[in-house]
Amino acid sequence: MGRILACRIDEVPNGKMKHLQIDGNDVLLANIEGTYYAISDICNHAGANLHEGKLNGNNIICPWHKAVWDVTTGELVQFPVRLRSLKVYKVSVDGDAVYIEV
Ligand code: FES
């Protein structure tokens, strides 16, 4: 377990997201109203990269088959079949730096 520097806060403005490679994992970092959230970037349906989708409030819409995920919880919001929740990473901000716990 450790804290990994993800980016500076100004690299991910409100309503934006960023793809990161952390410890060999694809991670999506999103800024929702000034709070940062990090979840797995890989859709649990068929493996799309979620950062290529559309962020709409708390929700990220998968670019392939339009599953809707809650970025703040990693939970599935909308899709015809149930999918396992996405891994959620703990995020912290220290000064102008954003860290992800792994
Ligand atoms: S890969 Fe995301 S909905 Fe199919």
Short mmCIF file of C-alpha atoms and ligand atoms in Angstrom, two decimals:
data_model
loop_
_atom_site.label_atom_id
_atom_site.label_comp_id
_atom_site.label_asym_id
_atom_site.label_seq_id
_atom_site.Cartn_x
_atom_site.Cartn_y
_atom_site.Cartn_z
CA MET A 1 0.00 0.00 0.00
CA GLY A 2 1.23 3.46 -0.82
CA ARG A 3 0.40 6.85 -2.16
CA ILE A 4 1.17 7.57 -5.79
CA LEU A 5 1.29 11.03 -7.32
CA ALA A 6 -1.45 11.13 -9.98
CA CYS A 7 -1.23 14.70 -11.30
CA ARG A 8 -1.48 18.36 -10.38
CA ILE A 9 -4.99 19.61 -9.57
CA ASP A 10 -4.98 21.99 -12.56
CA GLU A 11 -4.49 19.05 -14.96
CA VAL A 12 -8.05 17.84 -14.28
CA PRO A 13 -10.49 20.76 -14.10
CA ASN A 14 -14.07 20.42 -12.85
CA GLY A 15 -16.08 18.08 -15.08
CA LYS A 16 -13.00 16.57 -16.71
CA MET A 17 -11.26 13.23 -16.42
CA LYS A 18 -7.83 11.77 -17.00
CA HIS A 19 -6.48 8.32 -17.76
CA LEU A 20 -3.62 7.11 -15.58
CA GLN A 21 -1.48 3.99 -15.47
CA ILE A 22 -0.90 3.14 -11.84
CA ASP A 23 0.89 -0.02 -10.76
CA GLY A 24 0.02 -1.62 -14.11
CA ASN A 25 -3.68 -0.74 -13.76
CA ASP A 26 -5.71 1.58 -15.95
CA VAL A 27 -7.31 4.18 -13.69
CA LEU A 28 -9.76 6.94 -14.47
CA LEU A 29 -9.46 10.11 -12.37
CA ALA A 30 -12.39 12.53 -12.50
CA ASN A 31 -13.04 15.94 -10.98
CA ILE A 32 -16.68 16.31 -9.92
CA GLU A 33 -17.41 19.76 -8.54
CA GLY A 34 -13.89 20.08 -7.14
CA THR A 35 -13.71 16.61 -5.58
CA TYR A 36 -11.50 13.99 -7.21
CA TYR A 37 -12.58 10.38 -7.67
CA ALA A 38 -10.70 7.43 -9.11
CA ILE A 39 -12.11 4.16 -10.44
CA SER A 40 -10.94 1.42 -12.75
CA ASP A 41 -10.81 2.72 -16.32
CA ILE A 42 -11.82 -0.67 -17.72
CA CYS A 43 -15.54 -1.30 -18.21
CA ASN A 44 -16.65 -4.55 -16.56
CA HIS A 45 -18.87 -5.38 -19.52
CA ALA A 46 -16.39 -5.93 -22.35
CA GLY A 47 -13.28 -3.97 -21.46
CA ALA A 48 -13.70 -0.54 -23.03
CA ASN A 49 -11.56 2.30 -21.75
CA LEU A 50 -14.03 4.47 -19.87
CA HIS A 51 -12.00 7.67 -20.17
CA GLU A 52 -12.94 7.59 -23.88
CA GLY A 53 -16.59 7.85 -22.85
CA LYS A 54 -18.63 10.85 -21.79
CA LEU A 55 -18.70 12.31 -18.28
CA ASN A 56 -22.12 13.65 -17.35
CA GLY A 57 -22.28 14.87 -13.75
CA ASN A 58 -21.34 11.87 -11.57
CA ASN A 59 -21.89 9.45 -14.42
CA ILE A 60 -19.50 8.11 -17.01
CA ILE A 61 -21.07 6.62 -20.11
CA CYS A 62 -19.10 3.75 -21.63
CA PRO A 63 -18.04 4.50 -25.24
CA TRP A 64 -18.86 0.98 -26.49
CA HIS A 65 -22.31 -0.17 -25.31
CA LYS A 66 -23.35 2.81 -23.16
CA ALA A 67 -23.27 1.28 -19.70
CA VAL A 68 -23.60 4.11 -17.19
CA TRP A 69 -21.30 4.04 -14.15
CA ASP A 70 -21.22 6.28 -11.09
CA VAL A 71 -17.69 7.68 -10.88
CA THR A 72 -18.11 8.43 -7.16
CA THR A 73 -18.97 4.84 -6.16
CA GLY A 74 -17.91 2.60 -9.06
CA GLU A 75 -21.46 1.22 -9.16
CA LEU A 76 -23.43 0.48 -12.28
CA VAL A 77 -26.26 2.98 -12.78
CA GLN A 78 -27.87 1.75 -15.96
CA PHE A 79 -27.42 -1.24 -18.28
CA PRO A 80 -29.67 -4.10 -19.43
CA VAL A 81 -27.73 -6.68 -17.39
CA ARG A 82 -26.10 -6.53 -13.97
CA LEU A 83 -22.37 -5.93 -13.94
CA ARG A 84 -19.85 -6.15 -11.13
CA SER A 85 -18.95 -2.74 -9.66
CA LEU A 86 -15.73 -1.07 -10.74
CA LYS A 87 -12.75 -0.94 -8.40
CA VAL A 88 -12.64 2.34 -6.51
CA TYR A 89 -9.37 3.98 -5.48
CA LYS A 90 -8.94 6.33 -2.55
CA VAL A 91 -7.88 9.81 -3.65
CA SER A 92 -6.27 12.55 -1.60
CA VAL A 93 -5.21 16.10 -2.37
CA ASP A 94 -2.14 17.64 -0.79
CA GLY A 95 -1.39 21.20 -1.86
CA ASP A 96 -1.70 21.24 -5.64
CA ALA A 97 -1.08 17.51 -6.04
CA VAL A 98 -3.58 14.67 -6.40
CA TYR A 99 -2.58 11.27 -4.99
CA ILE A 100 -4.10 7.83 -5.43
CA GLU A 101 -3.77 5.15 -2.78
CA VAL A 102 -2.81 1.72 -4.05
S1 FES B 1 -17.74 -2.38 -22.84
FE1 FES B 1 -18.73 -0.91 -21.61
S2 FES B 1 -20.83 -1.24 -21.98
FE2 FES B 1 -19.84 -2.75 -23.20
#
